[in-house]
C-alpha cells in the first residue's frame, strides 16, 4: 500500500506543477481534466501525509521512551500510544479511499418504476415510491424529467421512466434497484385488512452517445397518434414514438411530448440506458456468474425492502436494517438507509481485499 500511496503523491505533485504552468490555461479542456484529477487525488494525499506525520511522531516518541527522566518517559509513552492509535485510524481511512471507484458514480440516472403484483394497490405504491424519490431529488437539488409515464384512473403508476440529473445521482440511488414490497390497508379496503403488494425499481446509469454506439440500421422507428388526453392534438398529430432496437429486441415507447422530435430524444435516452445496462450485465456475468451485480443489472427478482405502514416500519432485507421512520422516509428522507447500504458495500469490498469471500448482500 505504501508504494501505491507514494505513486499517488508523486502524480498529485506533478498535476500541481502542471496547473502552475500558465500555458495550461490556454487549453480549457486539459485544465478541466487536470483539476478533476487533482480533486480526486487530494483526499488520499492529505490522509497519506497525515499518516506520515503520525509515523514520525511514533518513532520520535519511541526513541524518547528510554530517557533517564521518568517524567519524560511517561510523556513519551502517552505520545507513542496516541500516535499508534492515529496510525491505525488513518490506515483504515486510506484503505477505503483506495477502493476501486465505480466509473458510473458521477453519471445521471434513468430510473424506471413499475407496479407489480397487487393490481391497483401496486400501482398506487409505485406512485408513492416515485413521490419518495422525487422529494429526495428535491432535497439534493437534482433535476427530474419524466421521460415516459403510464398512469391508472386512481392516480397510480403502471410504468414510469424518469431522468434524474445531479451530482452523485447514480452513486446515491444505485442500490435502490430491486423489488419493493408494501404492507398496508388500501383506501378501498372496508374491513381494515392489511394487503401486500409490490413494485419494482430499476436504476440505470444514463448512457451518453460515447458509451453506447447505436447504428441507425439497427433501429426500427415508427410513429403513431398519442393516446389519452390531448384534444385535437391526439386526433391530428402522429407524435408518439416507438423504437425497436433489432439486435437486442429492446422496445421503447414515448408519447409524453407534443413534439415528435422531443419524444424521439427521450426514447433514445431510455434506449441507450437500457442497452448500456444490458452490456454491463453481460460483462459482469462473464466475469463471475456467481456474483451478478444487482445494481448494474436492475434485476427485480429479489425482494430488497419492505414498507410496513401499520407498524411504521421500513426493513432493508439485504443488510438486515429496520427503521421505524417510515413516514419521514416516504417524504424523501432516505439518506439513513442509503448511507447504511454504502457502508455495507464498503465493508464487503474491504473484506474481499483482505481475502474474505463472504457474499455481498447488495450484489446477489
mmCIF file of C-alpha atoms in Angstrom:
data_model
loop_
_atom_site.group_PDB
_atom_site.id
_atom_site.type_symbol
_atom_site.label_atom_id
_atom_site.label_comp_id
_atom_site.label_asym_id
_atom_site.label_seq_id
_atom_site.Cartn_x
_atom_site.Cartn_y
_atom_site.Cartn_z
ATOM 1 C CA UNK A 1 0.000 0.000 0.000
ATOM 2 C CA UNK A 2 2.874 2.381 0.816
ATOM 3 C CA UNK A 3 4.326 2.127 -2.716
ATOM 4 C CA UNK A 4 0.921 2.858 -4.241
ATOM 5 C CA UNK A 5 0.412 5.867 -1.973
ATOM 6 C CA UNK A 6 3.843 7.227 -2.879
ATOM 7 C CA UNK A 7 2.990 6.926 -6.576
ATOM 8 C CA UNK A 8 -0.283 8.802 -5.998
ATOM 9 C CA UNK A 9 1.570 11.587 -4.136
ATOM 10 C CA UNK A 10 4.095 11.943 -6.982
ATOM 11 C CA UNK A 11 1.264 12.092 -9.528
ATOM 12 C CA UNK A 12 -0.568 14.694 -7.407
ATOM 13 C CA UNK A 13 2.563 16.879 -7.211
ATOM 14 C CA UNK A 14 3.027 16.555 -10.975
ATOM 15 C CA UNK A 15 -0.534 17.765 -11.567
ATOM 16 C CA UNK A 16 0.039 20.707 -9.217
ATOM 17 C CA UNK A 17 3.160 21.663 -11.195
ATOM 18 C CA UNK A 18 1.246 21.460 -14.488
ATOM 19 C CA UNK A 19 -1.556 23.631 -13.132
ATOM 20 C CA UNK A 20 1.022 26.242 -12.106
ATOM 21 C CA UNK A 21 2.122 26.482 -15.762
ATOM 22 C CA UNK A 22 0.347 29.476 -17.452
ATOM 23 C CA UNK A 23 0.278 27.656 -20.793
ATOM 24 C CA UNK A 24 -2.198 25.125 -19.374
ATOM 25 C CA UNK A 25 -4.841 27.856 -19.075
ATOM 26 C CA UNK A 26 -4.774 28.275 -22.854
ATOM 27 C CA UNK A 27 -6.241 24.776 -23.117
ATOM 28 C CA UNK A 28 -9.511 24.751 -21.106
ATOM 29 C CA UNK A 29 -10.142 21.047 -21.801
ATOM 30 C CA UNK A 30 -6.771 19.983 -20.430
ATOM 31 C CA UNK A 31 -7.066 22.324 -17.448
ATOM 32 C CA UNK A 32 -10.505 20.918 -16.553
ATOM 33 C CA UNK A 33 -9.225 17.341 -16.782
ATOM 34 C CA UNK A 34 -6.217 18.122 -14.575
ATOM 35 C CA UNK A 35 -8.362 19.886 -11.975
ATOM 36 C CA UNK A 36 -10.786 16.949 -11.901
ATOM 37 C CA UNK A 37 -7.907 14.512 -11.388
ATOM 38 C CA UNK A 38 -6.369 16.725 -8.697
ATOM 39 C CA UNK A 39 -9.667 16.859 -6.824
ATOM 40 C CA UNK A 40 -9.983 13.051 -6.911
ATOM 41 C CA UNK A 41 -6.436 12.519 -5.561
ATOM 42 C CA UNK A 42 -6.426 15.286 -2.935
ATOM 43 C CA UNK A 43 -8.219 13.358 -0.094
ATOM 44 C CA UNK A 44 -5.825 10.397 -0.489
ATOM 45 C CA UNK A 45 -2.724 12.602 -0.468
ATOM 46 C CA UNK A 46 -3.913 14.596 2.562
ATOM 47 C CA UNK A 47 -4.553 11.447 4.647
ATOM 48 C CA UNK A 48 -1.281 9.887 3.453
ATOM 49 C CA UNK A 49 0.662 12.952 4.647
ATOM 50 C CA UNK A 50 -1.134 12.836 7.997
ATOM 51 C CA UNK A 51 -0.168 9.153 8.237
ATOM 52 C CA UNK A 52 3.494 10.001 7.532
ATOM 53 C CA UNK A 53 3.468 12.610 10.326
ATOM 54 C CA UNK A 54 1.874 10.134 12.749
ATOM 55 C CA UNK A 55 4.532 7.528 11.874
ATOM 56 C CA UNK A 56 7.334 10.056 12.566
ATOM 57 C CA UNK A 57 5.709 11.103 15.853
ATOM 58 C CA UNK A 58 5.520 7.449 16.944
ATOM 59 C CA UNK A 59 9.163 6.890 16.002
ATOM 60 C CA UNK A 60 10.305 10.011 17.870
ATOM 61 C CA UNK A 61 8.263 9.084 20.939
ATOM 62 C CA UNK A 62 9.628 5.542 20.899
ATOM 63 C CA UNK A 63 13.166 6.944 20.931
ATOM 64 C CA UNK A 64 12.399 9.093 23.978
ATOM 65 C CA UNK A 65 10.939 6.183 25.968
ATOM 66 C CA UNK A 66 14.461 5.174 27.074
ATOM 67 C CA UNK A 67 15.181 8.625 28.535
ATOM 68 C CA UNK A 68 16.575 8.674 32.087
ATOM 69 C CA UNK A 69 13.958 11.189 33.229
ATOM 70 C CA UNK A 70 10.831 9.230 34.430
ATOM 71 C CA UNK A 71 8.528 12.146 33.621
ATOM 72 C CA UNK A 72 9.815 12.384 30.054
ATOM 73 C CA UNK A 73 9.473 8.607 29.654
ATOM 74 C CA UNK A 74 5.810 8.789 30.707
ATOM 75 C CA UNK A 75 5.107 11.665 28.322
ATOM 76 C CA UNK A 76 6.802 9.714 25.535
ATOM 77 C CA UNK A 77 4.690 6.626 26.278
ATOM 78 C CA UNK A 78 1.484 8.706 26.073
ATOM 79 C CA UNK A 79 2.629 10.304 22.816
ATOM 80 C CA UNK A 80 3.530 6.893 21.394
ATOM 81 C CA UNK A 81 0.107 5.399 22.289
ATOM 82 C CA UNK A 82 -1.719 8.393 20.741
ATOM 83 C CA UNK A 83 0.377 8.176 17.559
ATOM 84 C CA UNK A 84 -0.178 4.416 17.169
ATOM 85 C CA UNK A 85 -3.938 4.929 17.581
ATOM 86 C CA UNK A 86 -3.858 7.695 14.947
ATOM 87 C CA UNK A 87 -1.867 5.500 12.550
ATOM 88 C CA UNK A 88 -4.473 2.711 12.779
ATOM 89 C CA UNK A 89 -7.335 5.155 12.148
ATOM 90 C CA UNK A 90 -5.584 6.764 9.178
ATOM 91 C CA UNK A 91 -4.751 3.376 7.652
ATOM 92 C CA UNK A 92 -8.431 2.411 7.832
ATOM 93 C CA UNK A 93 -9.352 5.658 6.035
ATOM 94 C CA UNK A 94 -6.697 5.054 3.382
ATOM 95 C CA UNK A 95 -7.967 1.532 2.716
ATOM 96 C CA UNK A 96 -11.421 2.946 1.995
ATOM 97 C CA UNK A 97 -10.055 5.755 -0.196
ATOM 98 C CA UNK A 98 -8.010 3.267 -2.244
ATOM 99 C CA UNK A 99 -11.003 1.067 -3.066
ATOM 100 C CA UNK A 100 -11.896 0.968 -6.786
ATOM 101 C CA UNK A 101 -14.326 3.729 -7.736
ATOM 102 C CA UNK A 102 -17.479 2.870 -9.683
ATOM 103 C CA UNK A 103 -16.931 4.677 -13.025
ATOM 104 C CA UNK A 104 -20.671 5.335 -13.258
ATOM 105 C CA UNK A 105 -20.993 7.075 -9.865
ATOM 106 C CA UNK A 106 -20.925 10.593 -11.300
ATOM 107 C CA UNK A 107 -23.462 9.835 -14.019
ATOM 108 C CA UNK A 108 -27.065 10.936 -14.168
ATOM 109 C CA UNK A 109 -29.766 8.312 -13.729
ATOM 110 C CA UNK A 110 -32.581 6.757 -15.686
ATOM 111 C CA UNK A 111 -34.982 5.378 -13.077
ATOM 112 C CA UNK A 112 -37.795 3.004 -14.035
ATOM 113 C CA UNK A 113 -40.637 2.221 -11.611
ATOM 114 C CA UNK A 114 -43.361 -0.336 -12.336
ATOM 115 C CA UNK A 115 -46.356 -1.550 -10.396
ATOM 116 C CA UNK A 116 -46.016 -5.281 -9.749
ATOM 117 C CA UNK A 117 -48.174 -7.885 -8.026
ATOM 118 C CA UNK A 118 -51.247 -6.346 -6.420
ATOM 119 C CA UNK A 119 -53.227 -4.577 -9.149
ATOM 120 C CA UNK A 120 -54.390 -1.038 -8.356
ATOM 121 C CA UNK A 121 -52.736 -1.095 -4.923
ATOM 122 C CA UNK A 122 -49.379 -1.961 -6.524
ATOM 123 C CA UNK A 123 -49.778 0.930 -8.970
ATOM 124 C CA UNK A 124 -50.588 3.299 -6.072
ATOM 125 C CA UNK A 125 -47.499 2.066 -4.234
ATOM 126 C CA UNK A 126 -45.406 2.685 -7.365
ATOM 127 C CA UNK A 127 -46.735 6.266 -7.345
ATOM 128 C CA UNK A 128 -45.793 6.556 -3.642
ATOM 129 C CA UNK A 129 -42.257 5.365 -4.446
ATOM 130 C CA UNK A 130 -41.957 7.941 -7.213
ATOM 131 C CA UNK A 131 -43.126 10.639 -4.765
ATOM 132 C CA UNK A 132 -40.454 9.476 -2.288
ATOM 133 C CA UNK A 133 -37.668 9.594 -4.871
ATOM 134 C CA UNK A 134 -38.816 12.918 -6.351
ATOM 135 C CA UNK A 135 -38.834 14.502 -2.879
ATOM 136 C CA UNK A 136 -35.385 13.045 -2.222
ATOM 137 C CA UNK A 137 -34.171 14.523 -5.528
ATOM 138 C CA UNK A 138 -35.598 17.892 -4.484
ATOM 139 C CA UNK A 139 -33.667 17.716 -1.191
ATOM 140 C CA UNK A 140 -30.492 17.020 -3.178
ATOM 141 C CA UNK A 141 -31.313 19.803 -5.662
ATOM 142 C CA UNK A 142 -31.314 17.335 -8.535
ATOM 143 C CA UNK A 143 -33.359 17.928 -11.676
ATOM 144 C CA UNK A 144 -36.032 15.384 -12.627
ATOM 145 C CA UNK A 145 -37.556 14.961 -16.075
ATOM 146 C CA UNK A 146 -40.277 12.380 -16.698
ATOM 147 C CA UNK A 147 -39.450 10.580 -19.949
ATOM 148 C CA UNK A 148 -42.451 8.249 -20.070
ATOM 149 C CA UNK A 149 -45.382 7.520 -17.761
ATOM 150 C CA UNK A 150 -48.461 5.294 -17.807
ATOM 151 C CA UNK A 151 -50.983 6.075 -15.047
ATOM 152 C CA UNK A 152 -54.133 4.407 -13.714
ATOM 153 C CA UNK A 153 -57.517 6.051 -13.189
ATOM 154 C CA UNK A 154 -56.911 6.050 -9.412
ATOM 155 C CA UNK A 155 -53.666 8.011 -9.737
ATOM 156 C CA UNK A 156 -51.337 5.023 -9.592
ATOM 157 C CA UNK A 157 -48.406 4.335 -11.892
ATOM 158 C CA UNK A 158 -48.264 1.303 -14.155
ATOM 159 C CA UNK A 159 -44.861 2.285 -15.507
ATOM 160 C CA UNK A 160 -42.616 5.330 -15.220
ATOM 161 C CA UNK A 161 -39.253 6.274 -16.735
ATOM 162 C CA UNK A 162 -37.588 9.404 -15.360
ATOM 163 C CA UNK A 163 -34.252 11.086 -15.868
ATOM 164 C CA UNK A 164 -32.567 12.373 -12.685
ATOM 165 C CA UNK A 165 -29.706 14.821 -13.179
ATOM 166 C CA UNK A 166 -27.361 15.960 -10.444
ATOM 167 C CA UNK A 167 -24.053 15.428 -8.708
ATOM 168 C CA UNK A 168 -23.769 11.914 -7.297
ATOM 169 C CA UNK A 169 -27.218 10.822 -8.511
ATOM 170 C CA UNK A 170 -26.179 7.306 -9.549
ATOM 171 C CA UNK A 171 -23.858 6.916 -6.573
ATOM 172 C CA UNK A 172 -26.710 7.619 -4.144
ATOM 173 C CA UNK A 173 -29.502 5.746 -5.938
ATOM 174 C CA UNK A 174 -27.777 2.680 -7.398
ATOM 175 C CA UNK A 175 -28.737 0.363 -4.529
ATOM 176 C CA UNK A 176 -32.462 1.091 -4.989
ATOM 177 C CA UNK A 177 -32.765 -1.446 -7.829
ATOM 178 C CA UNK A 178 -34.971 -4.388 -6.978
ATOM 179 C CA UNK A 179 -38.429 -5.425 -5.764
ATOM 180 C CA UNK A 180 -40.023 -3.195 -3.118
ATOM 181 C CA UNK A 181 -42.868 -4.715 -1.070
ATOM 182 C CA UNK A 182 -45.583 -2.772 0.750
ATOM 183 C CA UNK A 183 -47.893 -3.916 3.553
ATOM 184 C CA UNK A 184 -50.776 -1.545 4.285
ATOM 185 C CA UNK A 185 -54.554 -1.173 4.402
ATOM 186 C CA UNK A 186 -55.744 0.122 0.997
ATOM 187 C CA UNK A 187 -58.231 3.013 0.879
ATOM 188 C CA UNK A 188 -60.679 0.665 -0.850
ATOM 189 C CA UNK A 189 -60.474 -1.958 1.957
ATOM 190 C CA UNK A 190 -63.684 -1.816 4.031
ATOM 191 C CA UNK A 191 -62.711 -4.415 6.658
ATOM 192 C CA UNK A 192 -59.335 -2.933 7.593
ATOM 193 C CA UNK A 193 -57.305 -5.873 6.308
ATOM 194 C CA UNK A 194 -53.628 -5.394 5.526
ATOM 195 C CA UNK A 195 -52.784 -6.128 1.874
ATOM 196 C CA UNK A 196 -49.359 -6.941 0.439
ATOM 197 C CA UNK A 197 -48.322 -5.734 -2.993
ATOM 198 C CA UNK A 198 -45.117 -4.844 -4.782
ATOM 199 C CA UNK A 199 -43.432 -2.505 -7.217
ATOM 200 C CA UNK A 200 -40.093 -2.779 -8.981
ATOM 201 C CA UNK A 201 -37.393 -0.153 -9.330
ATOM 202 C CA UNK A 202 -34.505 -0.177 -11.804
ATOM 203 C CA UNK A 203 -31.749 2.439 -11.572
ATOM 204 C CA UNK A 204 -29.659 2.721 -14.736
ATOM 205 C CA UNK A 205 -26.647 4.998 -15.281
ATOM 206 C CA UNK A 206 -27.514 7.365 -18.112
ATOM 207 C CA UNK A 207 -25.508 6.360 -21.171
ATOM 208 C CA UNK A 208 -24.096 9.001 -23.484
ATOM 209 C CA UNK A 209 -23.509 8.509 -27.197
ATOM 210 C CA UNK A 210 -19.836 7.853 -26.438
ATOM 211 C CA UNK A 211 -20.850 4.993 -24.092
ATOM 212 C CA UNK A 212 -23.246 3.281 -26.480
ATOM 213 C CA UNK A 213 -22.875 3.425 -30.231
ATOM 214 C CA UNK A 214 -26.193 2.686 -31.931
ATOM 215 C CA UNK A 215 -26.354 2.232 -35.668
ATOM 216 C CA UNK A 216 -29.380 3.744 -37.402
ATOM 217 C CA UNK A 217 -29.672 0.495 -39.361
ATOM 218 C CA UNK A 218 -30.342 -1.346 -36.076
ATOM 219 C CA UNK A 219 -33.398 0.769 -35.283
ATOM 220 C CA UNK A 220 -36.994 0.308 -36.331
ATOM 221 C CA UNK A 221 -38.701 3.651 -35.627
ATOM 222 C CA UNK A 222 -42.432 4.114 -36.035
ATOM 223 C CA UNK A 223 -44.882 6.893 -35.187
ATOM 224 C CA UNK A 224 -48.492 6.870 -34.138
ATOM 225 C CA UNK A 225 -51.113 9.143 -32.618
ATOM 226 C CA UNK A 226 -50.698 9.698 -28.900
ATOM 227 C CA UNK A 227 -53.353 8.094 -26.705
ATOM 228 C CA UNK A 228 -55.103 9.632 -23.708
ATOM 229 C CA UNK A 229 -55.927 13.283 -23.152
ATOM 230 C CA UNK A 230 -54.856 15.835 -25.697
ATOM 231 C CA UNK A 231 -57.891 17.013 -27.632
ATOM 232 C CA UNK A 232 -57.407 17.795 -31.296
ATOM 233 C CA UNK A 233 -53.658 17.172 -30.985
ATOM 234 C CA UNK A 234 -54.319 13.478 -30.377
ATOM 235 C CA UNK A 235 -56.554 13.226 -33.411
ATOM 236 C CA UNK A 236 -54.359 15.078 -35.884
ATOM 237 C CA UNK A 237 -50.692 14.625 -34.955
ATOM 238 C CA UNK A 238 -48.657 11.432 -35.017
ATOM 239 C CA UNK A 239 -46.225 12.496 -32.265
ATOM 240 C CA UNK A 240 -45.865 9.238 -30.295
ATOM 241 C CA UNK A 241 -42.630 7.352 -30.982
ATOM 242 C CA UNK A 242 -41.902 3.632 -30.806
ATOM 243 C CA UNK A 243 -38.299 2.467 -31.235
ATOM 244 C CA UNK A 244 -37.226 -1.171 -31.533
ATOM 245 C CA UNK A 245 -33.525 -1.996 -31.240
ATOM 246 C CA UNK A 246 -33.440 -5.003 -33.550
ATOM 247 C CA UNK A 247 -30.233 -6.723 -32.307
ATOM 248 C CA UNK A 248 -31.395 -6.802 -28.667
ATOM 249 C CA UNK A 249 -35.172 -6.704 -29.102
ATOM 250 C CA UNK A 250 -35.423 -3.766 -26.643
ATOM 251 C CA UNK A 251 -38.534 -1.684 -27.316
ATOM 252 C CA UNK A 252 -39.110 1.864 -26.060
ATOM 253 C CA UNK A 253 -42.230 3.990 -26.461
ATOM 254 C CA UNK A 254 -42.663 7.669 -25.635
ATOM 255 C CA UNK A 255 -45.710 9.885 -26.153
ATOM 256 C CA UNK A 256 -45.453 12.485 -23.397
ATOM 257 C CA UNK A 257 -44.477 15.439 -25.585
ATOM 258 C CA UNK A 258 -46.478 17.074 -28.354
ATOM 259 C CA UNK A 259 -43.315 17.238 -30.447
ATOM 260 C CA UNK A 260 -42.311 14.081 -32.308
ATOM 261 C CA UNK A 261 -38.674 15.229 -32.141
ATOM 262 C CA UNK A 262 -38.762 15.594 -28.325
ATOM 263 C CA UNK A 263 -40.397 12.196 -27.919
ATOM 264 C CA UNK A 264 -37.682 10.646 -30.080
ATOM 265 C CA UNK A 265 -34.932 12.269 -27.985
ATOM 266 C CA UNK A 266 -36.473 10.948 -24.769
ATOM 267 C CA UNK A 267 -36.964 7.476 -26.216
ATOM 268 C CA UNK A 268 -33.313 7.370 -27.334
ATOM 269 C CA UNK A 269 -32.140 8.304 -23.807
ATOM 270 C CA UNK A 270 -34.083 5.382 -22.362
ATOM 271 C CA UNK A 271 -32.847 3.046 -25.107
ATOM 272 C CA UNK A 272 -29.190 3.981 -24.564
ATOM 273 C CA UNK A 273 -29.508 3.458 -20.806
ATOM 274 C CA UNK A 274 -31.112 0.022 -21.274
ATOM 275 C CA UNK A 275 -28.512 -1.117 -23.805
ATOM 276 C CA UNK A 276 -25.684 0.160 -21.586
ATOM 277 C CA UNK A 277 -27.200 -1.643 -18.579
ATOM 278 C CA UNK A 278 -27.570 -4.840 -20.648
ATOM 279 C CA UNK A 279 -23.923 -4.713 -21.707
ATOM 280 C CA UNK A 280 -22.782 -4.101 -18.126
ATOM 281 C CA UNK A 281 -24.812 -7.115 -17.002
ATOM 282 C CA UNK A 282 -23.323 -9.332 -19.701
ATOM 283 C CA UNK A 283 -19.820 -8.188 -18.760
ATOM 284 C CA UNK A 284 -20.433 -8.887 -15.073
ATOM 285 C CA UNK A 285 -21.869 -12.331 -15.813
ATOM 286 C CA UNK A 286 -18.893 -13.218 -17.990
ATOM 287 C CA UNK A 287 -16.558 -12.164 -15.169
ATOM 288 C CA UNK A 288 -18.340 -14.106 -12.474
ATOM 289 C CA UNK A 289 -21.744 -15.697 -12.955
ATOM 290 C CA UNK A 290 -21.989 -16.381 -9.227
ATOM 291 C CA UNK A 291 -21.733 -12.710 -8.256
ATOM 292 C CA UNK A 292 -24.207 -10.930 -10.516
ATOM 293 C CA UNK A 293 -24.274 -7.207 -9.864
ATOM 294 C CA UNK A 294 -27.790 -6.248 -8.704
ATOM 295 C CA UNK A 295 -27.104 -2.574 -9.192
ATOM 296 C CA UNK A 296 -25.843 -2.835 -12.733
ATOM 297 C CA UNK A 297 -28.404 -5.341 -13.882
ATOM 298 C CA UNK A 298 -31.593 -3.896 -12.427
ATOM 299 C CA UNK A 299 -32.597 -7.468 -11.609
ATOM 300 C CA UNK A 300 -36.005 -7.332 -9.912
ATOM 301 C CA UNK A 301 -36.362 -10.971 -8.941
ATOM 302 C CA UNK A 302 -35.365 -10.421 -5.309
ATOM 303 C CA UNK A 303 -37.324 -8.529 -2.664
ATOM 304 C CA UNK A 304 -34.925 -5.929 -1.310
ATOM 305 C CA UNK A 305 -37.151 -3.892 1.013
ATOM 306 C CA UNK A 306 -40.474 -3.956 2.860
ATOM 307 C CA UNK A 307 -42.555 -0.902 3.777
ATOM 308 C CA UNK A 308 -44.944 -1.830 6.615
ATOM 309 C CA UNK A 309 -47.372 1.055 7.157
ATOM 310 C CA UNK A 310 -49.343 -0.320 10.166
ATOM 311 C CA UNK A 311 -46.067 -0.594 12.098
ATOM 312 C CA UNK A 312 -44.412 2.477 10.551
ATOM 313 C CA UNK A 313 -41.503 0.209 9.683
ATOM 314 C CA UNK A 314 -39.033 0.040 6.794
ATOM 315 C CA UNK A 315 -36.830 -3.061 6.504
ATOM 316 C CA UNK A 316 -33.986 -3.484 4.026
ATOM 317 C CA UNK A 317 -33.568 -7.251 3.802
ATOM 318 C CA UNK A 318 -30.123 -7.190 2.176
ATOM 319 C CA UNK A 319 -28.393 -5.747 5.237
ATOM 320 C CA UNK A 320 -30.949 -6.568 7.953
ATOM 321 C CA UNK A 321 -31.686 -2.889 8.649
ATOM 322 C CA UNK A 322 -35.016 -1.958 10.275
ATOM 323 C CA UNK A 323 -36.052 1.650 10.875
ATOM 324 C CA UNK A 324 -39.286 2.887 12.448
ATOM 325 C CA UNK A 325 -39.312 6.147 10.495
ATOM 326 C CA UNK A 326 -41.487 5.152 7.571
ATOM 327 C CA UNK A 327 -43.493 8.349 7.120
ATOM 328 C CA UNK A 328 -40.399 10.541 7.045
ATOM 329 C CA UNK A 329 -38.795 8.222 4.516
ATOM 330 C CA UNK A 330 -41.868 8.256 2.286
ATOM 331 C CA UNK A 331 -41.452 12.059 2.372
ATOM 332 C CA UNK A 332 -37.965 11.707 0.866
ATOM 333 C CA UNK A 333 -35.798 11.454 3.990
ATOM 334 C CA UNK A 334 -33.960 8.280 2.909
ATOM 335 C CA UNK A 335 -30.321 9.233 3.466
ATOM 336 C CA UNK A 336 -30.064 6.996 6.554
ATOM 337 C CA UNK A 337 -30.882 3.796 4.669
ATOM 338 C CA UNK A 338 -28.770 4.823 1.649
ATOM 339 C CA UNK A 339 -25.787 5.562 3.924
ATOM 340 C CA UNK A 340 -26.194 2.141 5.576
ATOM 341 C CA UNK A 341 -26.197 0.430 2.163
ATOM 342 C CA UNK A 342 -22.997 2.238 1.192
ATOM 343 C CA UNK A 343 -21.316 1.239 4.455
ATOM 344 C CA UNK A 344 -22.257 -2.403 3.848
ATOM 345 C CA UNK A 345 -20.878 -2.264 0.306
ATOM 346 C CA UNK A 346 -17.619 -0.673 1.514
ATOM 347 C CA UNK A 347 -17.222 -3.297 4.248
ATOM 348 C CA UNK A 348 -17.722 -6.085 1.696
ATOM 349 C CA UNK A 349 -15.117 -4.587 -0.648
ATOM 350 C CA UNK A 350 -12.629 -4.281 2.210
ATOM 351 C CA UNK A 351 -13.334 -7.897 3.138
ATOM 352 C CA UNK A 352 -12.647 -9.042 -0.425
ATOM 353 C CA UNK A 353 -9.390 -7.083 -0.486
ATOM 354 C CA UNK A 354 -8.364 -8.954 2.655
ATOM 355 C CA UNK A 355 -9.240 -12.306 1.058
ATOM 356 C CA UNK A 356 -12.663 -12.635 2.688
ATOM 357 C CA UNK A 357 -15.027 -14.297 0.196
ATOM 358 C CA UNK A 358 -18.259 -13.552 2.024
ATOM 359 C CA UNK A 359 -21.105 -12.760 -0.326
ATOM 360 C CA UNK A 360 -22.091 -9.123 -0.635
ATOM 361 C CA UNK A 361 -25.811 -8.800 0.261
ATOM 362 C CA UNK A 362 -26.130 -5.900 -2.175
ATOM 363 C CA UNK A 363 -24.878 -7.982 -5.096
ATOM 364 C CA UNK A 364 -26.872 -11.243 -5.370
#
